[in-house]
Coordinates of C-alpha atoms in Angstrom, one line a residue:
N1 CA 21.9 17.9 40.5
V2 CA 21.5 15.4 37.9
W3 CA 23.8 12.6 40.4
S4 CA 21.1 13.3 43.2
R5 CA 18.0 13.1 41.0
F6 CA 19.4 10.0 39.5
K7 CA 19.7 8.1 42.8
Q8 CA 16.4 9.3 43.7
A9 CA 15.0 7.7 40.7
L10 CA 17.1 4.3 41.4
G11 CA 15.3 4.3 44.8
D12 CA 11.8 5.2 43.4
D13 CA 9.1 1.9 43.2
I14 CA 10.4 -0.8 40.6
Y15 CA 7.6 -0.8 39.0
G16 CA 7.5 3.2 38.4
D17 CA 8.2 4.7 34.7
F18 CA 12.3 4.4 34.5
D19 CA 13.5 5.6 31.1
Q20 CA 17.2 4.4 31.1
W21 CA 18.4 5.9 27.8
L22 CA 17.0 9.3 29.1
W23 CA 19.2 9.0 32.2
I24 CA 22.3 8.2 29.8
K25 CA 21.7 11.1 28.2
L26 CA 21.4 13.1 31.3
L27 CA 24.3 11.8 32.6
L28 CA 26.8 11.5 29.8
T29 CA 25.5 15.6 29.0
S30 CA 26.6 16.5 32.8
G31 CA 29.7 14.7 32.6
I32 CA 30.7 16.8 29.6
K33 CA 30.2 19.7 31.2
C34 CA 31.6 19.3 34.5
L35 CA 34.7 17.9 32.4
L36 CA 34.8 21.0 30.7
Y37 CA 34.4 23.2 33.5
R38 CA 37.4 21.3 35.1
M39 CA 39.4 22.2 32.0
N40 CA 38.4 25.9 31.8
L41 CA 36.8 25.4 28.6
D42 CA 33.2 26.0 29.2
R43 CA 33.8 30.1 28.3
I44 CA 34.7 28.9 24.5
V45 CA 31.6 26.8 24.6
K46 CA 29.3 29.3 26.0
A47 CA 31.1 31.8 23.5
G48 CA 30.8 29.3 20.3
R49 CA 26.8 29.2 21.4
G50 CA 26.4 32.6 20.3
Y51 CA 27.6 31.7 16.9
T52 CA 25.2 28.6 16.5
G53 CA 22.5 30.7 14.8
H54 CA 25.0 32.5 12.3
V55 CA 25.7 28.6 11.3
S56 CA 22.3 27.3 11.3
Q57 CA 21.1 29.7 9.0
M58 CA 23.9 29.2 5.9
V59 CA 22.5 25.3 5.9
P60 CA 19.6 26.2 3.3
C61 CA 22.4 27.8 1.5
V62 CA 24.5 24.5 1.5
A63 CA 21.0 22.5 0.1
I64 CA 20.5 25.2 -2.4
G65 CA 24.0 25.3 -3.4
L66 CA 24.3 21.4 -3.4
V67 CA 21.0 21.3 -5.8
C68 CA 22.8 24.0 -8.4
M69 CA 25.7 21.7 -8.5
I70 CA 24.4 18.5 -9.4
V71 CA 22.1 20.7 -12.1
F72 CA 25.4 22.3 -13.1
F73 CA 27.6 19.1 -13.5
Y74 CA 24.7 17.5 -15.3
F75 CA 24.7 20.2 -18.1
I76 CA 28.5 20.4 -18.4
S77 CA 29.5 16.6 -18.4
I78 CA 26.3 13.9 -18.0
H79 CA 24.0 15.0 -20.9
Q80 CA 26.8 15.2 -23.6
L81 CA 28.3 11.7 -22.3
I82 CA 25.3 9.9 -21.4
I83 CA 22.4 11.2 -22.8
I84 CA 23.6 12.3 -26.0
E85 CA 25.9 9.6 -27.2
R86 CA 23.8 6.7 -25.5
W87 CA 20.7 7.5 -25.7
C88 CA 20.5 9.3 -29.5
N89 CA 22.6 6.8 -30.5
C90 CA 25.7 8.7 -31.6
D91 CA 28.2 6.3 -30.9
T92 CA 26.6 3.8 -33.6
K93 CA 28.1 2.4 -36.0
D94 CA 25.3 2.5 -38.8
E95 CA 26.2 5.5 -41.1
N96 CA 22.8 6.5 -41.7
T97 CA 22.1 7.0 -38.0
Q98 CA 25.3 8.8 -37.4
E99 CA 24.1 10.9 -40.3
A100 CA 20.9 11.8 -38.5
N101 CA 22.3 12.7 -35.5
R102 CA 25.3 14.6 -36.7
S103 CA 23.9 17.9 -35.7
V104 CA 23.8 16.5 -32.1
I105 CA 27.2 16.0 -31.9
D106 CA 27.8 19.5 -33.5
G107 CA 26.2 20.9 -30.7
E108 CA 22.4 21.0 -31.4
P109 CA 20.6 18.9 -29.1
Q110 CA 17.2 19.9 -30.4
A111 CA 17.5 17.5 -33.3
C112 CA 17.6 14.3 -30.9
L113 CA 14.1 14.4 -28.3
W114 CA 15.4 12.3 -25.8
S115 CA 17.9 15.2 -25.4
S116 CA 15.2 17.7 -25.3
F117 CA 13.5 15.3 -23.3
H118 CA 16.1 14.9 -20.6
A119 CA 17.1 18.3 -20.2
G120 CA 13.5 19.6 -20.1
F121 CA 13.1 17.1 -17.1
V122 CA 16.1 18.0 -15.0
V123 CA 15.1 22.0 -15.2
Y124 CA 11.7 20.7 -14.3
L125 CA 13.1 18.8 -11.3
A126 CA 15.2 21.7 -10.2
T127 CA 12.6 24.3 -10.7
M128 CA 10.3 22.4 -8.3
I129 CA 12.8 21.1 -5.7
L130 CA 14.0 24.6 -5.5
W131 CA 10.8 26.1 -5.4
N132 CA 9.2 23.9 -2.7
Y133 CA 12.6 24.2 -0.5
T134 CA 12.7 27.9 -0.8
R135 CA 9.3 28.3 0.1
T136 CA 9.4 25.7 3.4
V137 CA 12.7 28.0 4.1
F138 CA 10.8 31.8 3.9
V139 CA 6.9 31.1 4.3
S140 CA 5.9 31.3 8.1
P141 CA 4.9 27.4 9.4
G142 CA 1.6 29.4 11.0
V143 CA 2.4 30.9 14.6
A144 CA 0.1 31.3 17.3
L145 CA 1.2 35.1 18.4
P146 CA 0.7 36.2 21.9
P147 CA -1.9 39.5 22.5
Q148 CA 0.3 42.3 21.2
S149 CA 0.1 45.8 23.8
G150 CA 0.0 49.0 22.4
D151 CA 3.9 49.5 23.2
G152 CA 5.0 46.1 23.9
S153 CA 6.2 46.4 27.0
E154 CA 4.0 43.3 28.5
I155 CA 5.1 40.8 25.8
T156 CA 8.8 41.8 27.0
E157 CA 8.6 41.7 30.6
G158 CA 6.7 37.8 29.8
I159 CA 9.8 36.7 27.4
T160 CA 12.1 38.2 30.4
N161 CA 10.4 36.2 33.1
I162 CA 10.3 33.3 31.6
S163 CA 13.8 32.9 29.4
D164 CA 16.9 32.3 30.9
S165 CA 18.7 35.4 32.1
N166 CA 21.8 34.8 30.2
A167 CA 20.0 34.2 27.0
P168 CA 19.0 36.6 24.3
I169 CA 15.3 37.9 24.3
S170 CA 13.9 37.1 21.3
S171 CA 10.4 39.4 20.6
P172 CA 7.8 37.0 19.0
F173 CA 7.2 39.9 16.7
K174 CA 10.2 40.5 15.3
W175 CA 11.4 36.8 12.7
S176 CA 15.2 37.0 12.2
S177 CA 17.2 33.8 10.4
V178 CA 20.0 33.8 12.8
E179 CA 17.3 32.8 15.5
T180 CA 16.3 29.9 13.3
R181 CA 12.6 31.6 12.5
G182 CA 13.2 30.9 9.1
G183 CA 15.2 32.2 5.8
C184 CA 18.8 32.3 5.0
C185 CA 22.0 33.8 4.7
Y186 CA 20.2 37.2 6.3
L187 CA 17.5 37.1 4.7
S188 CA 14.7 37.0 7.3
P189 CA 10.9 36.0 6.7
I190 CA 8.5 38.9 6.3
L191 CA 6.0 38.6 9.7
N192 CA 2.7 39.6 8.6
I193 CA 0.8 39.8 11.8
E194 CA -2.6 39.9 10.4
E195 CA -2.2 36.5 8.4
E196 CA -0.8 34.9 11.3
R197 CA -4.0 35.9 13.6
C198 CA -6.2 35.0 10.3
R199 CA -4.8 31.4 10.5
V200 CA -5.2 31.3 14.4
A201 CA -9.0 32.6 13.7
L202 CA -9.9 29.2 12.0
Y203 CA -9.7 27.4 14.8
D204 CA -12.4 29.5 16.3
G205 CA -15.0 27.2 17.7
A206 CA -12.2 23.9 18.4
G207 CA -12.0 22.8 21.8
E208 CA -15.5 24.2 23.1
E209 CA -17.1 20.8 23.3
D210 CA -17.0 18.1 26.3
W211 CA -14.2 15.7 25.1
A212 CA -13.7 13.9 28.7
S213 CA -13.2 10.5 28.1
S214 CA -16.2 9.2 29.4
E215 CA -16.2 6.2 27.0
G216 CA -12.6 5.2 28.2
N217 CA -10.9 7.3 25.3
V218 CA -7.7 8.5 25.6
Y219 CA -7.7 11.6 22.5
I220 CA -4.2 12.2 20.8
P221 CA -3.9 15.1 19.5
S222 CA -6.0 16.8 21.7
P223 CA -9.1 18.6 20.4
Q224 CA -8.8 20.9 23.2
T225 CA -7.2 24.0 23.4
S226 CA -4.2 24.7 25.8
Y227 CA -2.5 27.0 27.6
C228 CA 1.3 28.0 26.9
K229 CA 3.3 29.1 29.9
K230 CA 6.3 30.0 28.3
C231 CA 4.0 32.8 25.6
R232 CA 1.3 33.0 28.3
M233 CA -1.7 32.6 26.1
N234 CA -4.5 30.4 25.2
R235 CA -3.2 28.3 22.0
P236 CA -5.8 26.1 19.1
P237 CA -5.6 22.4 19.3
R238 CA -2.3 20.6 17.9
C239 CA -0.2 24.1 18.8
H240 CA 3.2 23.3 20.1
H241 CA 5.9 25.4 21.6
C242 CA 9.1 24.9 19.9
S243 CA 12.0 25.4 21.9
S244 CA 14.6 26.1 19.0
C245 CA 12.7 29.5 17.6
N246 CA 10.3 30.0 20.7
R247 CA 7.2 30.1 18.9
C248 CA 4.0 28.1 19.1
V249 CA 3.9 26.6 16.1
L250 CA 0.1 25.6 14.4
Q251 CA 0.2 22.0 13.7
M252 CA 3.9 21.8 14.9
D253 CA 5.4 18.6 13.0
H254 CA 9.4 19.1 14.0
H255 CA 11.9 21.7 13.8
C256 CA 14.1 21.2 10.7
L257 CA 17.7 22.1 10.5
W258 CA 17.9 21.9 6.5
M259 CA 15.1 24.8 6.4
N260 CA 16.2 26.5 9.6
N261 CA 12.5 26.9 9.8
C262 CA 9.3 25.1 12.0
I263 CA 7.4 22.7 10.3
G264 CA 4.1 23.4 10.8
Y265 CA 0.5 24.1 8.8
N266 CA 1.2 26.7 6.6
N267 CA 4.7 24.8 5.3
Y268 CA 4.0 21.1 5.5
R269 CA 2.9 20.8 2.0
S270 CA 5.5 22.1 0.5
F271 CA 8.2 20.3 3.2
V272 CA 7.0 16.8 1.9
L273 CA 6.4 17.9 -2.0
A274 CA 10.3 19.2 -1.6
I275 CA 11.4 15.9 0.0
G276 CA 9.4 14.2 -3.0
F277 CA 11.0 15.8 -5.7
L278 CA 13.8 15.4 -4.1
V279 CA 13.3 11.5 -4.2
I280 CA 12.6 11.7 -7.7
G281 CA 15.4 13.3 -8.8
C282 CA 17.7 10.7 -6.9
C283 CA 16.1 8.2 -8.8
Y284 CA 16.5 10.1 -11.8
G285 CA 20.1 10.5 -11.6
I286 CA 20.8 7.1 -10.0
S287 CA 18.9 5.2 -13.5
I288 CA 21.1 7.0 -15.8
L289 CA 24.4 6.9 -13.9
A290 CA 24.1 3.4 -12.7
M291 CA 25.6 1.9 -15.9
P292 CA 28.2 4.2 -16.6
F293 CA 29.4 3.9 -12.9
Y294 CA 29.8 0.0 -13.5
E295 CA 31.6 0.6 -16.5
I296 CA 33.7 2.6 -15.0
I297 CA 34.7 0.8 -11.8
K298 CA 34.8 -2.5 -14.0
D299 CA 37.6 -0.9 -15.9
Q300 CA 39.5 0.5 -13.1
V301 CA 40.0 -3.2 -11.4
H302 CA 40.5 -4.6 -14.8
Q303 CA 43.5 -3.2 -15.0
N304 CA 44.6 -2.3 -11.5
G305 CA 43.2 -5.1 -9.6
L306 CA 40.7 -4.5 -6.5
H307 CA 42.5 -2.7 -4.3
L308 CA 41.0 -0.3 -1.3
F309 CA 42.9 2.5 -2.3
Y310 CA 44.3 3.5 -5.6
K311 CA 47.0 5.9 -6.5
N312 CA 45.7 9.0 -5.1
K313 CA 45.2 7.7 -2.0
T314 CA 41.5 8.5 -1.7
G315 CA 39.9 5.2 -1.6
F316 CA 38.2 3.0 -4.1
L317 CA 36.8 5.6 -5.9
D318 CA 40.2 7.1 -7.0
L319 CA 39.1 10.5 -6.9
P320 CA 41.7 13.5 -7.0
M321 CA 41.8 15.7 -4.4
P322 CA 38.9 18.7 -4.1
W323 CA 41.2 21.7 -4.2
V324 CA 42.6 19.6 -7.4
M325 CA 39.3 19.0 -9.3
A326 CA 38.5 23.3 -8.2
I327 CA 41.6 24.0 -10.1
K328 CA 40.6 21.5 -13.4
L329 CA 37.2 23.0 -13.5
W330 CA 38.7 26.8 -13.5
E331 CA 41.1 26.4 -15.9
N332 CA 39.6 24.2 -18.3
R333 CA 36.0 25.5 -17.5
T334 CA 34.9 21.9 -17.5
I335 CA 35.5 18.3 -15.6
E336 CA 36.5 15.2 -16.8
S337 CA 33.1 12.9 -16.6
A338 CA 34.4 10.1 -15.0
I339 CA 35.3 12.3 -12.4
V340 CA 31.8 13.9 -12.3
I341 CA 30.1 10.1 -12.3
K342 CA 32.2 8.5 -9.2
L343 CA 31.6 11.7 -7.4
L344 CA 27.7 11.9 -8.1
F345 CA 26.2 8.6 -8.1
P346 CA 28.0 7.5 -4.3
L347 CA 26.3 10.9 -3.1
L348 CA 23.0 10.2 -4.9
I349 CA 22.7 6.9 -3.2
F350 CA 23.4 8.2 0.3
V351 CA 20.6 10.9 -0.1
E352 CA 18.1 8.6 -1.8
I353 CA 18.1 6.1 1.3
F354 CA 18.2 9.1 3.9
L355 CA 15.1 10.5 1.8
I356 CA 13.2 7.5 1.5
I357 CA 12.8 6.5 5.2
L358 CA 11.9 10.3 5.6
L359 CA 9.2 10.3 3.0
H360 CA 7.8 6.8 3.9
S361 CA 7.7 8.2 7.6
H362 CA 5.7 11.5 6.7
V363 CA 3.7 9.4 3.9
K364 CA 2.6 7.3 6.8
F365 CA 1.8 10.8 9.3
I366 CA 0.0 12.4 6.6
C367 CA -2.5 9.3 6.2
K368 CA -2.8 8.7 10.1
A369 CA -3.5 12.7 10.2
M370 CA -0.7 13.1 12.9
S371 CA 2.6 15.2 12.9
T372 CA 5.7 13.6 14.0
L373 CA 5.7 15.4 17.4
E374 CA 2.3 13.7 17.9
Y375 CA 3.0 9.8 16.8
M376 CA 6.1 10.1 19.1
A377 CA 3.6 11.1 22.0
T378 CA 1.6 8.3 20.9
S379 CA 4.3 5.8 20.8
Q380 CA 5.5 7.1 24.0
L381 CA 2.7 6.7 25.4
L382 CA 2.3 2.6 24.6
K383 CA 5.7 2.2 25.7
T384 CA 5.5 3.2 29.4
D385 CA 3.1 2.4 31.8
T386 CA 0.8 5.5 31.6
L387 CA -1.8 3.3 29.7
H388 CA -1.7 0.6 32.3
Q389 CA -2.1 3.3 35.0
L390 CA -5.5 4.9 33.3
K391 CA -7.4 1.5 33.1
E392 CA -6.4 1.1 36.7
K393 CA -8.0 4.2 38.1
T394 CA -10.9 3.9 35.0
K395 CA -11.3 0.5 36.7
K396 CA -11.3 2.3 40.6
N397 CA -14.1 4.8 39.2
E398 CA -16.0 2.8 37.5
C399 CA -16.9 0.7 40.5
H400 CA -14.6 -2.6 39.7
T401 CA -16.2 -2.4 35.7
Q402 CA -13.6 -3.3 33.6
R403 CA -13.9 -0.9 30.6
E404 CA -11.2 -0.8 27.5
I405 CA -9.2 2.0 27.1
R406 CA -8.6 3.2 23.3
I407 CA -6.0 5.7 21.8
V408 CA -8.3 7.6 19.3
N409 CA -7.5 10.0 16.8
P410 CA -10.0 12.6 16.5
F411 CA -8.4 14.2 13.3
N412 CA -8.7 11.2 11.6
Q413 CA -11.0 12.0 8.5
G414 CA -9.8 8.4 6.3
I415 CA -6.4 8.3 4.0
S416 CA -8.3 9.8 1.2
S417 CA -9.5 12.5 3.3
N418 CA -6.3 13.0 5.6
V419 CA -4.4 13.3 2.3
R420 CA -6.5 15.9 0.3
Q421 CA -6.6 18.0 4.0
V422 CA -2.6 18.3 3.6
F423 CA -1.7 18.4 -0.3
G424 CA -5.7 20.1 -1.5
S425 CA -8.5 18.5 -3.6
N426 CA -6.8 19.1 -6.9
M427 CA -3.3 17.2 -7.3
I428 CA -2.7 18.8 -10.1
F429 CA -1.0 21.4 -8.3
M430 CA 1.3 19.5 -6.8
F431 CA 3.3 19.4 -9.7
L432 CA 3.4 23.2 -10.7
P433 CA 5.3 25.7 -9.4
I434 CA 2.4 28.0 -8.2
P435 CA 1.2 28.5 -4.8
V436 CA -1.9 26.9 -3.1
S437 CA -4.2 28.5 -0.8
L438 CA -4.4 25.2 1.9
R439 CA -7.4 23.9 3.2
K440 CA -9.1 25.2 6.7
P441 CA -7.9 22.8 9.4
Y442 CA -10.3 20.0 10.8
I443 CA -12.4 20.5 13.6
P444 CA -13.2 17.1 14.9
N445 CA -17.1 16.7 16.5
C446 CA -17.2 14.7 19.8
K447 CA -20.8 13.5 18.6
D448 CA -18.8 12.1 15.6
K449 CA -15.9 10.1 17.2

């Protein structure tokens, strides 16, 4: 079937829209499925798909455990080695300074203000990261629920007719972490139907005006209401159906694997804040570990020379095997500071690069009042010939008079207003671990555009 469609696409008009990367993906996927079928491995793949939800709902636990592990390593090793000895001048040769900081060495870090400052800052960062992360995981993104009948028979019938016959039927009124609808470790989020209805009611009045492109404007995101064929209901503007969790999400941004949840109107703020505090935490860790890491690697190269593999055969960092580190940690209740530094510094560098790219993208989306999904749709429209076809159609309809076609975002209120729309009017609450009531969705007026 895919091969027939591919040959048909090749025989179409040469000026038509032909996405070569899409066809490469489809042909590779079809070829792999055919190969698995020929090798009688397709049953194993189908059986493995049933466990996908059980695996994906454990991803947030891994992320939370990773943050807790870094904080644990900080207090058992890094705090004493770097903060107390370096920032508190405990390794100085001045006898007066040594006497003043002796209490710090004896286990009274409150005598050194730098020690208290760093410990409090690490606890604060960890609290903000975990607070915003868990809220993103367990809080509803904002969902447009279908009309609920008395016994729910109509809803189940609609899902049965639309869903794949081999796929399990998932009710829109029952959320489970296994179905990637939020939560983790088999702890599912609580669905409050009344709150979801109230969020949808905030869009009352949207889409009632005439947004026809009479002036040659293409509106993305569309300010009109739409109809979901899968949920069989009308939905507000900027509401999209997520194929991963099978829900219509308000102002859907994307479905996040690391959160096991959709990112939408109700949890986008906490999602961006979690990324922001993770970036700050990684920058802080890199800044205090950079010099100790350089000194350790410098001494290692000076003693053994520059080699790709050292005695442990684990690469340039010369780290022991994971089970060896686990045994030492279990027996000694601590681990060597050099191992912790060589383990954490590259990890923070890698995570920092990825998060900065991600944060930069979302800051750009916030300033433009767009979601990731809407930005991709706009980029795809500019890459294809759709805009050119609209221009040609406009010329024909307007008696061959030239009229410029523009892509307009009716939800763009300006950078300042767009930022306040996401984070609220009082920016101080961004730095506090407290729940904040979101602003009402912005409903544009066609007369202002």
